mmCIF file of C-alpha atoms in Angstrom:
data_model
loop_
_atom_site.group_PDB
_atom_site.id
_atom_site.type_symbol
_atom_site.label_atom_id
_atom_site.label_comp_id
_atom_site.label_asym_id
_atom_site.label_seq_id
_atom_site.Cartn_x
_atom_site.Cartn_y
_atom_site.Cartn_z
ATOM 1 C CA MET A 1 -18.608 83.727 -27.164
ATOM 2 C CA SER A 2 -20.599 80.822 -28.548
ATOM 3 C CA ASP A 3 -18.899 77.455 -28.648
ATOM 4 C CA LEU A 4 -18.231 75.329 -31.697
ATOM 5 C CA ILE A 5 -21.256 73.028 -31.404
ATOM 6 C CA GLU A 6 -23.605 76.007 -31.160
ATOM 7 C CA ASP A 7 -21.887 77.645 -34.137
ATOM 8 C CA ILE A 8 -22.417 74.575 -36.267
ATOM 9 C CA ALA A 9 -26.083 74.419 -35.290
ATOM 10 C CA VAL A 10 -26.517 78.098 -36.216
ATOM 11 C CA LEU A 11 -24.693 77.665 -39.528
ATOM 12 C CA LYS A 12 -26.695 74.542 -40.413
ATOM 13 C CA GLN A 13 -29.964 76.328 -39.719
ATOM 14 C CA LYS A 14 -29.028 79.563 -41.471
ATOM 15 C CA PHE A 15 -27.444 78.005 -44.573
ATOM 16 C CA ALA A 16 -29.590 74.870 -44.809
ATOM 17 C CA SER A 17 -30.004 75.229 -48.570
ATOM 18 C CA GLY A 18 -26.265 75.483 -49.201
ATOM 19 C CA LEU A 19 -25.105 72.767 -46.854
ATOM 20 C CA VAL A 20 -23.819 69.531 -48.356
ATOM 21 C CA ALA A 21 -22.545 67.658 -45.315
ATOM 22 C CA GLU A 22 -21.411 68.098 -41.750
ATOM 23 C CA THR A 23 -18.807 65.672 -40.418
ATOM 24 C CA GLU A 24 -16.924 65.174 -37.194
ATOM 25 C CA PHE A 25 -13.722 63.168 -36.848
ATOM 26 C CA ARG A 26 -11.799 63.023 -33.560
ATOM 27 C CA GLY A 27 -13.086 66.414 -32.464
ATOM 28 C CA GLU A 28 -12.475 68.114 -35.817
ATOM 29 C CA HIS A 29 -15.639 69.564 -37.292
ATOM 30 C CA THR A 30 -16.033 70.092 -41.012
ATOM 31 C CA LEU A 31 -18.804 71.831 -42.902
ATOM 32 C CA GLU A 32 -19.122 71.123 -46.587
ATOM 33 C CA VAL A 33 -21.071 73.763 -48.493
ATOM 34 C CA ILE A 34 -21.830 74.566 -52.112
ATOM 35 C CA LEU A 35 -19.656 77.161 -53.826
ATOM 36 C CA ALA A 36 -22.550 79.653 -54.165
ATOM 37 C CA SER A 37 -22.994 79.951 -50.401
ATOM 38 C CA LEU A 38 -19.279 79.591 -49.481
ATOM 39 C CA ARG A 39 -18.655 83.301 -49.144
ATOM 40 C CA ASP A 40 -21.862 83.885 -47.147
ATOM 41 C CA VAL A 41 -20.834 81.172 -44.681
ATOM 42 C CA LEU A 42 -17.348 82.631 -44.306
ATOM 43 C CA VAL A 43 -18.655 86.203 -43.889
ATOM 44 C CA PHE A 44 -21.072 85.020 -41.200
ATOM 45 C CA ALA A 45 -18.373 83.015 -39.419
ATOM 46 C CA ASN A 46 -16.012 85.976 -39.497
ATOM 47 C CA GLN A 47 -18.411 88.733 -38.496
ATOM 48 C CA ASP A 48 -21.037 87.081 -36.297
ATOM 49 C CA LEU A 49 -19.387 83.974 -34.864
ATOM 50 C CA GLY A 50 -16.029 85.540 -34.078
ATOM 51 C CA TYR A 51 -13.692 83.418 -36.234
ATOM 52 C CA ASP A 52 -11.065 86.143 -36.436
ATOM 53 C CA PHE A 53 -8.143 83.917 -37.423
ATOM 54 C CA LEU A 54 -7.678 82.152 -40.745
ATOM 55 C CA LEU A 55 -5.207 79.318 -40.192
ATOM 56 C CA ASP A 56 -4.867 78.168 -43.759
ATOM 57 C CA ILE A 57 -6.436 77.925 -47.170
ATOM 58 C CA SER A 58 -5.670 74.842 -49.187
ATOM 59 C CA SER A 59 -7.065 73.075 -52.183
ATOM 60 C CA LEU A 60 -7.503 69.516 -53.411
ATOM 61 C CA ASP A 61 -7.507 68.116 -56.923
ATOM 62 C CA HIS A 62 -9.975 65.232 -57.328
ATOM 63 C CA PHE A 63 -8.701 64.503 -60.810
ATOM 64 C CA GLY A 64 -11.208 62.539 -62.862
ATOM 65 C CA SER A 65 -14.301 63.483 -60.891
ATOM 66 C CA ASP A 66 -16.604 66.433 -61.368
ATOM 67 C CA PRO A 67 -16.387 69.038 -59.893
ATOM 68 C CA ARG A 68 -12.642 68.669 -60.040
ATOM 69 C CA PHE A 69 -11.280 70.915 -57.274
ATOM 70 C CA GLU A 70 -12.106 71.518 -53.645
ATOM 71 C CA MET A 71 -11.274 74.495 -51.434
ATOM 72 C CA VAL A 72 -10.527 74.006 -47.738
ATOM 73 C CA TYR A 73 -10.632 76.868 -45.216
ATOM 74 C CA GLU A 74 -9.311 76.358 -41.687
ATOM 75 C CA LEU A 75 -11.003 78.881 -39.413
ATOM 76 C CA ALA A 76 -10.023 79.500 -35.803
ATOM 77 C CA THR A 77 -10.095 82.120 -33.110
ATOM 78 C CA VAL A 78 -7.012 83.926 -31.889
ATOM 79 C CA ASP A 79 -7.431 82.440 -28.391
ATOM 80 C CA ASP A 80 -7.648 78.955 -30.012
ATOM 81 C CA ALA A 81 -11.013 78.259 -28.401
ATOM 82 C CA LYS A 82 -12.567 76.724 -31.498
ATOM 83 C CA HIS A 83 -11.548 75.416 -34.891
ATOM 84 C CA LEU A 84 -13.872 74.963 -37.851
ATOM 85 C CA ARG A 85 -13.101 73.601 -41.296
ATOM 86 C CA VAL A 86 -15.170 74.733 -44.281
ATOM 87 C CA ARG A 87 -14.929 72.977 -47.629
ATOM 88 C CA ALA A 88 -16.483 73.652 -51.007
ATOM 89 C CA LYS A 89 -16.208 71.867 -54.352
ATOM 90 C CA VAL A 90 -15.064 73.987 -57.298
ATOM 91 C CA GLY A 91 -15.496 73.137 -60.972
ATOM 92 C CA GLU A 92 -12.692 73.506 -63.485
ATOM 93 C CA ASP A 93 -13.845 76.837 -64.905
ATOM 94 C CA GLU A 94 -15.469 78.279 -61.790
ATOM 95 C CA GLU A 95 -14.022 81.176 -59.805
ATOM 96 C CA VAL A 96 -13.935 81.268 -56.019
ATOM 97 C CA PRO A 97 -14.936 84.511 -54.256
ATOM 98 C CA THR A 98 -11.994 86.009 -52.395
ATOM 99 C CA VAL A 99 -11.904 86.367 -48.586
ATOM 100 C CA VAL A 100 -9.056 88.901 -48.491
ATOM 101 C CA ASP A 101 -11.456 91.556 -47.172
ATOM 102 C CA LEU A 102 -12.348 89.285 -44.207
ATOM 103 C CA TRP A 103 -8.862 88.020 -43.320
ATOM 104 C CA ALA A 104 -5.953 90.025 -44.758
ATOM 105 C CA GLY A 105 -3.748 86.949 -44.452
ATOM 106 C CA ALA A 106 -5.818 85.203 -47.083
ATOM 107 C CA GLU A 107 -4.065 87.164 -49.812
ATOM 108 C CA TRP A 108 -0.909 85.038 -50.015
ATOM 109 C CA HIS A 109 -2.815 81.801 -49.344
ATOM 110 C CA GLU A 110 -5.054 82.487 -52.328
ATOM 111 C CA ARG A 111 -2.066 83.399 -54.471
ATOM 112 C CA GLU A 112 -0.480 80.069 -53.547
ATOM 113 C CA VAL A 113 -3.645 78.155 -54.443
ATOM 114 C CA TYR A 114 -3.761 80.015 -57.744
ATOM 115 C CA ASP A 115 -0.079 79.295 -58.440
ATOM 116 C CA MET A 116 -0.052 75.621 -57.536
ATOM 117 C CA MET A 117 -3.580 74.568 -58.532
ATOM 118 C CA GLY A 118 -4.757 77.148 -61.037
ATOM 119 C CA ILE A 119 -7.971 78.064 -59.217
ATOM 120 C CA ARG A 120 -8.829 81.722 -59.807
ATOM 121 C CA PHE A 121 -10.237 84.044 -57.141
ATOM 122 C CA LYS A 122 -12.855 86.668 -57.953
ATOM 123 C CA GLY A 123 -12.097 90.045 -56.367
ATOM 124 C CA HIS A 124 -8.516 89.248 -55.281
ATOM 125 C CA PRO A 125 -6.526 92.520 -55.258
ATOM 126 C CA ASP A 126 -3.296 91.079 -56.672
ATOM 127 C CA LEU A 127 -3.675 87.607 -58.160
ATOM 128 C CA ARG A 128 -0.114 86.803 -59.257
ATOM 129 C CA ARG A 129 1.949 83.643 -58.870
ATOM 130 C CA ILE A 130 3.728 83.511 -55.538
ATOM 131 C CA LEU A 131 6.217 80.611 -55.798
ATOM 132 C CA MET A 132 6.798 80.013 -59.498
ATOM 133 C CA TRP A 133 7.706 82.898 -61.769
ATOM 134 C CA GLU A 134 5.242 84.964 -63.751
ATOM 135 C CA GLY A 135 4.895 83.271 -67.132
ATOM 136 C CA TYR A 136 5.456 79.669 -65.971
ATOM 137 C CA PRO A 137 2.861 77.797 -68.006
ATOM 138 C CA PHE A 138 1.838 75.012 -65.585
ATOM 139 C CA HIS A 139 0.188 74.519 -62.194
ATOM 140 C CA PRO A 140 2.471 71.956 -60.540
ATOM 141 C CA LEU A 141 0.240 70.493 -57.823
ATOM 142 C CA ARG A 142 -2.437 69.365 -60.242
ATOM 143 C CA LYS A 143 -2.687 65.584 -60.431
ATOM 144 C CA ASP A 144 -2.058 65.546 -64.181
ATOM 145 C CA PHE A 145 1.295 67.320 -63.733
ATOM 146 C CA PRO A 146 4.203 64.843 -63.458
ATOM 147 C CA LEU A 147 6.471 65.040 -60.397
ATOM 148 C CA ALA A 148 9.489 65.157 -62.693
ATOM 149 C CA GLY A 149 8.210 68.394 -64.196
ATOM 150 C CA ARG A 150 7.832 69.625 -67.743
ATOM 151 C CA PRO A 151 10.278 71.686 -69.775
ATOM 152 C CA SER A 152 9.590 75.385 -70.145
ATOM 153 C CA GLU A 153 11.699 78.336 -71.223
ATOM 154 C CA MET A 154 11.464 82.076 -70.632
ATOM 155 C CA PRO A 155 14.640 83.721 -71.965
ATOM 156 C CA ASP A 156 16.529 85.689 -69.269
ATOM 157 C CA VAL A 157 13.906 84.868 -66.606
ATOM 158 C CA ALA A 158 13.896 81.161 -65.890
ATOM 159 C CA PHE A 159 13.710 77.756 -67.466
ATOM 160 C CA SER A 160 12.691 74.356 -66.175
ATOM 161 C CA GLY A 161 13.492 70.810 -67.185
ATOM 162 C CA VAL A 162 12.523 67.230 -66.528
ATOM 163 C CA ALA A 163 14.116 65.548 -63.507
ATOM 164 C CA PRO A 164 15.425 61.994 -64.018
ATOM 165 C CA MET A 165 13.197 59.676 -61.989
ATOM 166 C CA GLU A 166 14.838 56.328 -62.735
ATOM 167 C CA GLY A 167 16.307 54.632 -59.689
ATOM 168 C CA GLY A 168 14.216 56.732 -57.317
ATOM 169 C CA PRO A 169 12.913 57.615 -54.863
ATOM 170 C CA PHE A 170 15.836 59.527 -53.435
ATOM 171 C CA VAL A 171 15.367 59.381 -49.703
ATOM 172 C CA THR A 172 17.483 59.446 -46.589
ATOM 173 C CA SER A 173 17.496 56.505 -44.214
ATOM 174 C CA ALA A 174 17.189 58.186 -40.841
ATOM 175 C CA GLY A 175 18.606 56.066 -38.048
ATOM 176 C CA ALA A 176 20.861 53.963 -40.259
ATOM 177 C CA GLU A 177 23.958 52.914 -38.389
ATOM 178 C CA ASP A 178 26.625 54.820 -40.322
ATOM 179 C CA PRO A 179 26.668 58.134 -42.224
ATOM 180 C CA ILE A 180 27.256 56.408 -45.573
ATOM 181 C CA ARG A 181 23.954 54.559 -45.262
ATOM 182 C CA ARG A 182 22.192 57.720 -44.054
ATOM 183 C CA GLU A 183 22.996 59.640 -47.244
ATOM 184 C CA PRO A 184 20.141 60.207 -49.706
ATOM 185 C CA ARG A 185 20.708 57.814 -52.571
ATOM 186 C CA SER A 186 18.803 55.840 -55.137
ATOM 187 C CA LYS A 187 17.211 52.699 -53.802
ATOM 188 C CA ALA A 188 15.830 49.700 -55.602
ATOM 189 C CA MET A 189 12.041 49.733 -55.491
ATOM 190 C CA ASP A 190 10.589 46.768 -53.614
ATOM 191 C CA MET B 1 82.350 93.672 -50.308
ATOM 192 C CA VAL B 2 82.250 95.928 -53.342
ATOM 193 C CA SER B 3 82.332 94.155 -56.638
ATOM 194 C CA ASP B 4 84.758 95.390 -59.227
ATOM 195 C CA ASN B 5 83.123 95.871 -62.611
ATOM 196 C CA SER B 6 86.413 95.706 -64.439
ATOM 197 C CA GLN B 7 86.744 92.092 -63.404
ATOM 198 C CA SER B 8 83.948 90.700 -65.562
ATOM 199 C CA HIS B 9 84.247 87.130 -64.347
ATOM 200 C CA LEU B 10 83.186 88.293 -60.854
ATOM 201 C CA THR B 11 79.962 90.049 -61.974
ATOM 202 C CA THR B 12 78.275 86.801 -62.973
ATOM 203 C CA TYR B 13 77.856 86.061 -59.297
ATOM 204 C CA ASP B 14 76.928 88.915 -56.960
ATOM 205 C CA SER B 15 77.443 87.907 -53.364
ATOM 206 C CA LYS B 16 75.335 90.883 -52.141
ATOM 207 C CA ILE B 17 72.103 89.134 -53.049
ATOM 208 C CA GLU B 18 73.162 85.673 -52.095
ATOM 209 C CA GLY B 19 70.439 83.859 -50.208
ATOM 210 C CA ASN B 20 67.643 86.204 -51.428
ATOM 211 C CA VAL B 21 67.074 84.611 -54.804
ATOM 212 C CA ILE B 22 64.553 81.863 -55.431
ATOM 213 C CA VAL B 23 64.577 80.201 -58.772
ATOM 214 C CA THR B 24 61.173 78.962 -59.892
ATOM 215 C CA ARG B 25 58.813 78.869 -62.811
ATOM 216 C CA VAL B 26 56.263 81.656 -63.382
ATOM 217 C CA ASP B 27 53.460 79.079 -63.321
ATOM 218 C CA ALA B 28 54.525 77.754 -59.959
ATOM 219 C CA ALA B 29 54.736 81.245 -58.476
ATOM 220 C CA MET B 30 51.328 82.254 -59.843
ATOM 221 C CA ASN B 31 49.701 79.054 -58.682
ATOM 222 C CA TRP B 32 51.226 79.407 -55.233
ATOM 223 C CA MET B 33 49.827 82.915 -54.886
ATOM 224 C CA ARG B 34 46.419 81.983 -56.250
ATOM 225 C CA LYS B 35 45.908 78.896 -54.181
ATOM 226 C CA ASN B 36 46.801 80.557 -50.912
ATOM 227 C CA SER B 37 44.449 83.473 -51.252
ATOM 228 C CA LEU B 38 41.177 82.000 -52.446
ATOM 229 C CA TRP B 39 38.393 84.521 -51.941
ATOM 230 C CA PRO B 40 35.095 82.658 -51.852
ATOM 231 C CA MET B 41 31.794 84.010 -53.084
ATOM 232 C CA PRO B 42 29.265 82.378 -50.734
ATOM 233 C CA MET B 43 26.244 81.365 -52.780
ATOM 234 C CA GLY B 44 24.247 80.157 -49.792
ATOM 235 C CA LEU B 45 20.880 78.833 -50.928
ATOM 236 C CA ALA B 46 19.791 76.342 -48.274
ATOM 237 C CA CYS B 47 20.952 74.405 -45.217
ATOM 238 C CA CYS B 48 24.443 73.782 -46.666
ATOM 239 C CA ALA B 49 25.024 77.507 -46.199
ATOM 240 C CA ILE B 50 24.787 77.024 -42.433
ATOM 241 C CA GLU B 51 27.674 74.540 -42.604
ATOM 242 C CA MET B 52 29.590 76.935 -44.835
ATOM 243 C CA MET B 53 29.151 79.705 -42.241
ATOM 244 C CA ALA B 54 30.305 77.290 -39.530
ATOM 245 C CA SER B 55 33.401 76.531 -41.610
ATOM 246 C CA ALA B 56 34.279 80.210 -41.680
ATOM 247 C CA CYS B 57 33.710 80.678 -37.947
ATOM 248 C CA SER B 58 36.196 80.176 -35.163
ATOM 249 C CA ARG B 59 35.683 76.474 -34.484
ATOM 250 C CA PHE B 60 36.655 75.255 -37.957
ATOM 251 C CA ASP B 61 38.365 78.452 -39.075
ATOM 252 C CA LEU B 62 38.875 78.465 -42.839
ATOM 253 C CA SER B 63 41.338 81.326 -42.447
ATOM 254 C CA ARG B 64 44.014 78.827 -41.449
ATOM 255 C CA PHE B 65 44.245 78.019 -45.160
ATOM 256 C CA GLY B 66 43.906 81.552 -46.493
ATOM 257 C CA MET B 67 40.391 81.221 -47.837
ATOM 258 C CA GLU B 68 38.231 82.997 -45.282
ATOM 259 C CA VAL B 69 37.742 86.274 -47.115
ATOM 260 C CA MET B 70 34.082 85.753 -48.014
ATOM 261 C CA ARG B 71 33.212 88.419 -50.557
ATOM 262 C CA PHE B 72 29.583 89.212 -51.123
ATOM 263 C CA SER B 73 30.439 90.969 -54.353
ATOM 264 C CA PRO B 74 31.165 88.642 -57.278
ATOM 265 C CA ARG B 75 33.657 91.178 -58.655
ATOM 266 C CA GLN B 76 35.974 90.593 -55.697
ATOM 267 C CA ALA B 77 35.711 86.825 -55.509
ATOM 268 C CA ASP B 78 37.409 83.969 -57.306
ATOM 269 C CA VAL B 79 35.752 80.806 -56.042
ATOM 270 C CA MET B 80 31.992 80.428 -55.929
ATOM 271 C CA ILE B 81 30.733 77.985 -53.297
ATOM 272 C CA VAL B 82 27.256 76.948 -54.448
ATOM 273 C CA SER B 83 25.852 75.604 -51.210
ATOM 274 C CA GLY B 84 22.264 74.505 -51.281
ATOM 275 C CA THR B 85 19.308 73.636 -53.463
ATOM 276 C CA VAL B 86 19.294 75.522 -56.749
ATOM 277 C CA THR B 87 15.696 76.032 -57.798
ATOM 278 C CA TYR B 88 14.857 76.892 -61.370
ATOM 279 C CA LYS B 89 13.685 80.271 -60.117
ATOM 280 C CA MET B 90 17.150 80.952 -58.662
ATOM 281 C CA ALA B 91 19.203 79.237 -61.373
ATOM 282 C CA LEU B 92 19.674 82.135 -63.761
ATOM 283 C CA ALA B 93 20.462 84.488 -60.870
ATOM 284 C CA VAL B 94 23.322 82.153 -59.862
ATOM 285 C CA LYS B 95 24.524 82.129 -63.468
ATOM 286 C CA ARG B 96 24.373 85.928 -63.635
ATOM 287 C CA ILE B 97 26.526 86.247 -60.511
ATOM 288 C CA TRP B 98 28.979 83.649 -61.845
ATOM 289 C CA ASP B 99 29.297 85.611 -65.081
ATOM 290 C CA GLN B 100 30.256 88.724 -63.115
ATOM 291 C CA MET B 101 33.210 87.041 -61.405
ATOM 292 C CA PRO B 102 36.590 87.889 -62.992
ATOM 293 C CA GLU B 103 38.873 85.160 -64.374
ATOM 294 C CA PRO B 104 40.520 83.055 -63.085
ATOM 295 C CA LYS B 105 37.560 81.608 -61.215
ATOM 296 C CA TRP B 106 36.535 78.263 -59.804
ATOM 297 C CA CYS B 107 33.308 76.723 -58.628
ATOM 298 C CA ILE B 108 32.571 74.328 -55.798
ATOM 299 C CA ALA B 109 29.278 72.435 -55.741
ATOM 300 C CA MET B 110 28.730 71.904 -52.030
ATOM 301 C CA GLY B 111 26.352 69.143 -51.016
ATOM 302 C CA ALA B 112 24.024 66.751 -52.766
ATOM 303 C CA CYS B 113 21.582 69.383 -54.047
ATOM 304 C CA ALA B 114 24.120 71.623 -55.747
ATOM 305 C CA SER B 115 25.912 68.585 -57.201
ATOM 306 C CA SER B 116 22.948 66.656 -58.566
ATOM 307 C CA GLY B 117 19.640 68.025 -57.310
ATOM 308 C CA GLY B 118 19.976 65.745 -54.288
ATOM 309 C CA MET B 119 16.756 64.377 -52.934
ATOM 310 C CA TYR B 120 14.735 66.924 -54.891
ATOM 311 C CA ARG B 121 13.745 64.957 -57.981
ATOM 312 C CA SER B 122 11.023 67.452 -58.776
ATOM 313 C CA TYR B 123 9.725 70.065 -61.142
ATOM 314 C CA ALA B 124 11.156 72.938 -59.110
ATOM 315 C CA THR B 125 14.819 71.996 -58.744
ATOM 316 C CA LEU B 126 17.745 72.260 -61.133
ATOM 317 C CA GLN B 127 19.384 68.827 -61.236
ATOM 318 C CA GLY B 128 22.895 69.991 -60.428
ATOM 319 C CA ILE B 129 24.506 73.408 -60.873
ATOM 320 C CA ASP B 130 26.903 71.854 -63.414
ATOM 321 C CA ARG B 131 24.073 72.113 -65.929
ATOM 322 C CA LEU B 132 24.653 75.870 -65.896
ATOM 323 C CA ILE B 133 28.231 76.597 -64.812
ATOM 324 C CA PRO B 134 31.448 74.516 -64.836
ATOM 325 C CA VAL B 135 32.194 72.876 -61.480
ATOM 326 C CA ASP B 136 35.727 72.138 -60.259
ATOM 327 C CA VAL B 137 35.025 70.298 -57.019
ATOM 328 C CA TYR B 138 31.941 68.389 -55.890
ATOM 329 C CA ILE B 139 31.462 67.842 -52.170
ATOM 330 C CA SER B 140 29.180 65.012 -51.110
ATOM 331 C CA GLY B 141 27.000 65.167 -48.019
ATOM 332 C CA CYS B 142 23.584 66.364 -47.014
ATOM 333 C CA PRO B 143 24.801 68.754 -45.777
ATOM 334 C CA PRO B 144 28.577 68.164 -45.798
ATOM 335 C CA ARG B 145 30.318 68.841 -42.508
ATOM 336 C CA PRO B 146 32.730 71.786 -42.336
ATOM 337 C CA GLU B 147 35.649 69.348 -42.536
ATOM 338 C CA ALA B 148 34.313 68.190 -45.900
ATOM 339 C CA LEU B 149 34.116 71.766 -47.177
ATOM 340 C CA ILE B 150 37.659 72.437 -45.986
ATOM 341 C CA ASN B 151 38.787 69.240 -47.700
ATOM 342 C CA GLY B 152 37.012 70.358 -50.869
ATOM 343 C CA LEU B 153 38.783 73.687 -50.790
ATOM 344 C CA MET B 154 42.122 71.935 -50.282
ATOM 345 C CA LYS B 155 41.346 69.672 -53.255
ATOM 346 C CA LEU B 156 40.718 72.855 -55.221
ATOM 347 C CA GLN B 157 44.109 74.170 -54.063
ATOM 348 C CA GLU B 158 45.704 70.974 -55.386
ATOM 349 C CA LYS B 159 43.932 71.478 -58.675
ATOM 350 C CA ILE B 160 45.142 75.072 -58.926
ATOM 351 C CA GLU B 161 48.674 73.933 -58.110
ATOM 352 C CA GLY B 162 48.700 71.621 -61.096
ATOM 353 C CA SER B 163 47.400 74.106 -63.643
ATOM 354 C CA SER B 164 49.568 75.866 -66.218
ATOM 355 C CA ALA B 165 48.492 79.330 -65.146
ATOM 356 C CA LEU B 166 50.608 81.437 -67.499
ATOM 357 C CA ALA B 167 49.921 79.297 -70.538
ATOM 358 C CA GLU B 168 46.181 79.564 -69.913
ATOM 359 C CA GLN B 169 46.162 83.261 -69.135
ATOM 360 C CA LYS B 170 48.412 84.284 -72.045
ATOM 361 C CA LYS B 171 47.075 81.736 -74.491
ATOM 362 C CA GLU B 172 46.391 84.250 -77.279
ATOM 363 C CA PHE B 173 49.795 85.900 -76.807
ATOM 364 C CA PHE B 174 51.629 82.588 -77.123
ATOM 365 C CA GLU B 175 49.599 81.697 -80.192
ATOM 366 C CA ASP B 176 50.556 85.063 -81.734
ATOM 367 C CA ILE B 177 54.289 84.663 -81.220
ATOM 368 C CA ALA B 178 54.185 81.058 -82.368
ATOM 369 C CA SER B 179 52.652 81.944 -85.719
#
C-alpha cells in the first residue's frame, strides 16, 4: 500500500484544479479542496488509495465570513498506517454530497452535522435529526445560537427553555482540598 | 378466665386481650407503614444512577431501611428518584412516568443536575426537575455518595412521619361531612 506522502502527491496531481491548500502540522496532513471536487477526492481516497476507515466527520462555523461553513473528514486505514484530513468550505445554502455509500458509518456522522449545524447532505438515505427531536427549530452549534438556548415548544413531544447564565460558569475545581470546594458552583468571573 | 357478661362493670376491661392493644392515631399508623416500605422508582439518567445502584447493593444496602424494592414499573412505586441530567428530550418522558405513579407519591431530586441543571447551563438541559414535577427532597453532590442518598431517603421518611396522612387522603370526605 502506498504511504501518506505518496497519496498526497497523487491527490495533488490528480485534483490540481480543485485543490485549495495542503498543510502539514506535527505530522498531520490536511488537504483543503473546493466543494465541487470534494466527493471525487473522497471516492478516490476510498477506492484507489485504500482509506477504508472514516474516523469522523465534523463541521465548523466561520460565522461572519463567506463561505460560512466548513466540512472536515478524518480518513484513516483500519491498520492505522496513515491518516489524512480533508476539508472543504460550504456556503450557507449549498448541499454537501453524501459519503454514506463509501463508508456506511458516515450516516450518523452526517445526521449529527445536519442536526447541530444545519448543513444538508445530498443523497443521504435518512437525513433526520439525531440528537435533538424532530421539529426542534434551531441548530445549536451554530455560532449565532446562544449557549443558554432559545425557548421552543412542541406539545406532548418536548420543550426547551433559556438557561440562567448569571453567576457562571458552573465548573468543578478538580484537585481542591475538600469536597465542598470541589462541587460545581457559580464563581465570580475574574 | 371467662368474663361474666351479667357483670357489666367487668366487660369494660377484657383481660384476655391485655398487652395486645396499641392505642395510636390513624395518621401515625399510616405514616409508620408508608415510611417503612418506600418503593423507589429508579429514574436513572446519568452518572448519579451508578451511585443509586451502589446504594441498593450489598455494601450500602438500602434494604436496611425498607426502601430497596426498586420497581421499574411506575404503577408499583411510590418514590421517584430522579438521578441524573434531565435533558429537554427526556423531560416529558420523566413527567409521563411520574403521572403514572399512584398517590401518595414523593420525588427525590438526586444530585446537582436533577436539582438545578448542575453544571449544564446549556440549551439541552432542563434546569432542575422541579420545573416539571414537585420535589420533596433535594440531594446535593455531583454525584452524591450512597450515604447522601440514604440520608435523603431518611429525610423523606421524616417528612412522611410528619404528614397528616388521613386528612390529606380523605380531604373531600371530611369536607363533605363538615358542610
